[in-house]
C-alpha positions as semicolon CSV with decimal commas, in nm:
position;residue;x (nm);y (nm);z (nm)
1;X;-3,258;-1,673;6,553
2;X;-3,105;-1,663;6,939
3;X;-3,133;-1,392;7,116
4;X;-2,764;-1,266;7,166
5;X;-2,602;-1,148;7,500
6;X;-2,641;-0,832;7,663
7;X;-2,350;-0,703;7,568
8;X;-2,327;-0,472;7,873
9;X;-2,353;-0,769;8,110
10;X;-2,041;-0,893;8,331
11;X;-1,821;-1,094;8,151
12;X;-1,969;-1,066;7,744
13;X;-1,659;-1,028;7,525
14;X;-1,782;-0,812;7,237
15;X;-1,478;-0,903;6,933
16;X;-1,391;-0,661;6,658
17;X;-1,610;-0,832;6,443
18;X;-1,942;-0,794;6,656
19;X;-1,934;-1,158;6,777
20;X;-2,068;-1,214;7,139
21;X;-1,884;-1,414;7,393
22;X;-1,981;-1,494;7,758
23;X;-1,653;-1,602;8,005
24;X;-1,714;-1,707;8,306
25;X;-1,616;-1,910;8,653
26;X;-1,761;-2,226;8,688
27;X;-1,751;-2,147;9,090
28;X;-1,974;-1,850;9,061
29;X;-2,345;-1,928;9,023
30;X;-2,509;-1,904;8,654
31;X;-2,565;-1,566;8,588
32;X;-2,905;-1,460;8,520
33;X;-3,049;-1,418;8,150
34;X;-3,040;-1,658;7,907
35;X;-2,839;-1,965;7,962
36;X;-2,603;-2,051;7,635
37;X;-2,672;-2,263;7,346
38;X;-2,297;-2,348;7,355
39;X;-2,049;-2,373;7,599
40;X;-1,665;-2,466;7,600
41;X;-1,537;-2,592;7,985
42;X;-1,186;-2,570;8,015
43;X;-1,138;-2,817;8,329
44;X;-0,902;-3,090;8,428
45;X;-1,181;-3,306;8,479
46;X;-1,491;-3,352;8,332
47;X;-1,761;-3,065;8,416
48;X;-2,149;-3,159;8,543
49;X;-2,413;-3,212;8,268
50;X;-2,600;-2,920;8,168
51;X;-2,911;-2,858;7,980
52;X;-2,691;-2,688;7,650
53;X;-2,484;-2,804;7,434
54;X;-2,131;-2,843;7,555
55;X;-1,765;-2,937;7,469
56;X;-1,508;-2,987;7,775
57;X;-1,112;-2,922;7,697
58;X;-0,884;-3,130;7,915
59;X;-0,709;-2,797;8,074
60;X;-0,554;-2,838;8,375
61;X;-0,562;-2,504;8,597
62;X;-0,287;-2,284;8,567
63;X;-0,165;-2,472;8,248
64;X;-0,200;-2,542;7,882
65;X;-0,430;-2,717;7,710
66;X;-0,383;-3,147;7,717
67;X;-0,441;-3,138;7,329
68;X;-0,372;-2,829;7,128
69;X;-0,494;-2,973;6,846
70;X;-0,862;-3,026;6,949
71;X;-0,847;-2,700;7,163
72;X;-0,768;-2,519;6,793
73;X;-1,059;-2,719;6,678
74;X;-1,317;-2,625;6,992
75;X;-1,176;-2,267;6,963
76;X;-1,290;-2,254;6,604
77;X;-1,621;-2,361;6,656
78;X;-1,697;-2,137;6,933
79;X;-1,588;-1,883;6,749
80;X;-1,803;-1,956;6,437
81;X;-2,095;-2,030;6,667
82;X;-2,070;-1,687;6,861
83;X;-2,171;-1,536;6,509
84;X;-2,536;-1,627;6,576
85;X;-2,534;-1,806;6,869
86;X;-2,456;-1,753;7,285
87;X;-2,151;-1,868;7,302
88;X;-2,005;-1,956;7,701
89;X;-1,615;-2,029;7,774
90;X;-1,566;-2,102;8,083
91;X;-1,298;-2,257;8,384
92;X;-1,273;-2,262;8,747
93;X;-1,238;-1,899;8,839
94;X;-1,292;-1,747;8,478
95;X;-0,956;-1,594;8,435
96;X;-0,644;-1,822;8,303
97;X;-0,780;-2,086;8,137
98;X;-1,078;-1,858;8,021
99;X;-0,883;-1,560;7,925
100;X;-0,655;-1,724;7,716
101;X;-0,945;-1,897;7,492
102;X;-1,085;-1,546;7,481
103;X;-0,793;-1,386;7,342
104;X;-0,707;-1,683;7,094
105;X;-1,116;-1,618;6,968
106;X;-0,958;-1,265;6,956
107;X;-0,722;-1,388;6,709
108;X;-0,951;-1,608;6,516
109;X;-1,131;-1,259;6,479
110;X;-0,884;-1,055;6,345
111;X;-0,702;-0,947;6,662
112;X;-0,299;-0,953;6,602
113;X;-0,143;-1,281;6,824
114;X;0,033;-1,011;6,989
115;X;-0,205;-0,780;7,081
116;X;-0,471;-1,034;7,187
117;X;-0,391;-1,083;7,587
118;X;-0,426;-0,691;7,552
119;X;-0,754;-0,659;7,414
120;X;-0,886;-0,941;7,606
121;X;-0,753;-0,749;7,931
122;X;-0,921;-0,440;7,824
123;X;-1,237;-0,553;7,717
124;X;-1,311;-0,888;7,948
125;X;-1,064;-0,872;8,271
126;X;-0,761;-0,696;8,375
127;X;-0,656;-1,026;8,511
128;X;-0,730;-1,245;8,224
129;X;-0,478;-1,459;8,087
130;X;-0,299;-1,571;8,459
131;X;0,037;-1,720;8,337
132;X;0,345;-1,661;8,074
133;X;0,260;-1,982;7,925
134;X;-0,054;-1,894;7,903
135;X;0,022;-1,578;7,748
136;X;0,252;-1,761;7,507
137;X;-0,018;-2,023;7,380
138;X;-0,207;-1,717;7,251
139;X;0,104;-1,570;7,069
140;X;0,168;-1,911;6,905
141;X;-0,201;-1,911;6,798
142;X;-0,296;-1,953;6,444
């Protein structure tokens, strides 16, 4: 079994259900500790190679996913990998694109669509989830 995250470090998501998730800025250097065994990049163009598994998202900053259906898909496997593996989402500064696949995880676990930016806020960063579409994508989120 992996060892999970600290779940005091910066940026671990700890969902209703247990589940471990690390968000992050791809501008800030790799925090120390384990590195993931996962890792979702939410970019608008494709991220360096790195030595774990990884999945990039076409997600432009500031806006919505290029394909919502394969960002549903993506969302559901990090969140069924987080169960027993670390788990990393991650974008430029670690707060729009990044927040808002935190709280749609959130729903996946059990959080209400409505609530989610609001748990996600409380729990990862005040500032999570930058923009109304943004905000909206999670509501809509199934």
């Amino acid at each position: 079994m992996i060892t999970p995250w600290d779940p005091e470090a910066d940026g671990v998501l700890r969902l209703p259900s247990g589940r471990l998730v690390r968000g992050r800025g791809l501008r800030r250097p790799l925090p120390a500790g384990p590195e993931p065994s996962f890792a979702l990049y939410l970019l608008g163009h494709e991220p360096p190679a790195v030595a774990w598994e990884a999945r990039w998202l076409r997600w432009p900053d500031f806006w919505l996913p290029s394909d919502r259906t394969a960002t549903a898909d993506a969302l559901r496997e990090a969140w069924a990998r987080a169960e027993s593996e670390r788990v990393e989402v991650a974008c430029g500064g670690g707060m729009g694109r990044t927040g808002t696949a935190l709280a749609c995880l959130a729903v996946l676990d059990g959080v209400p669509s409505g609530e989610a930016v609001g748990y996600v806020r409380a729990h990862y960063a005040r500032r999570a989830v930058e923009t109304p579409w943004q905000r909206g994508f999670v509501r809509r989120f199934r």
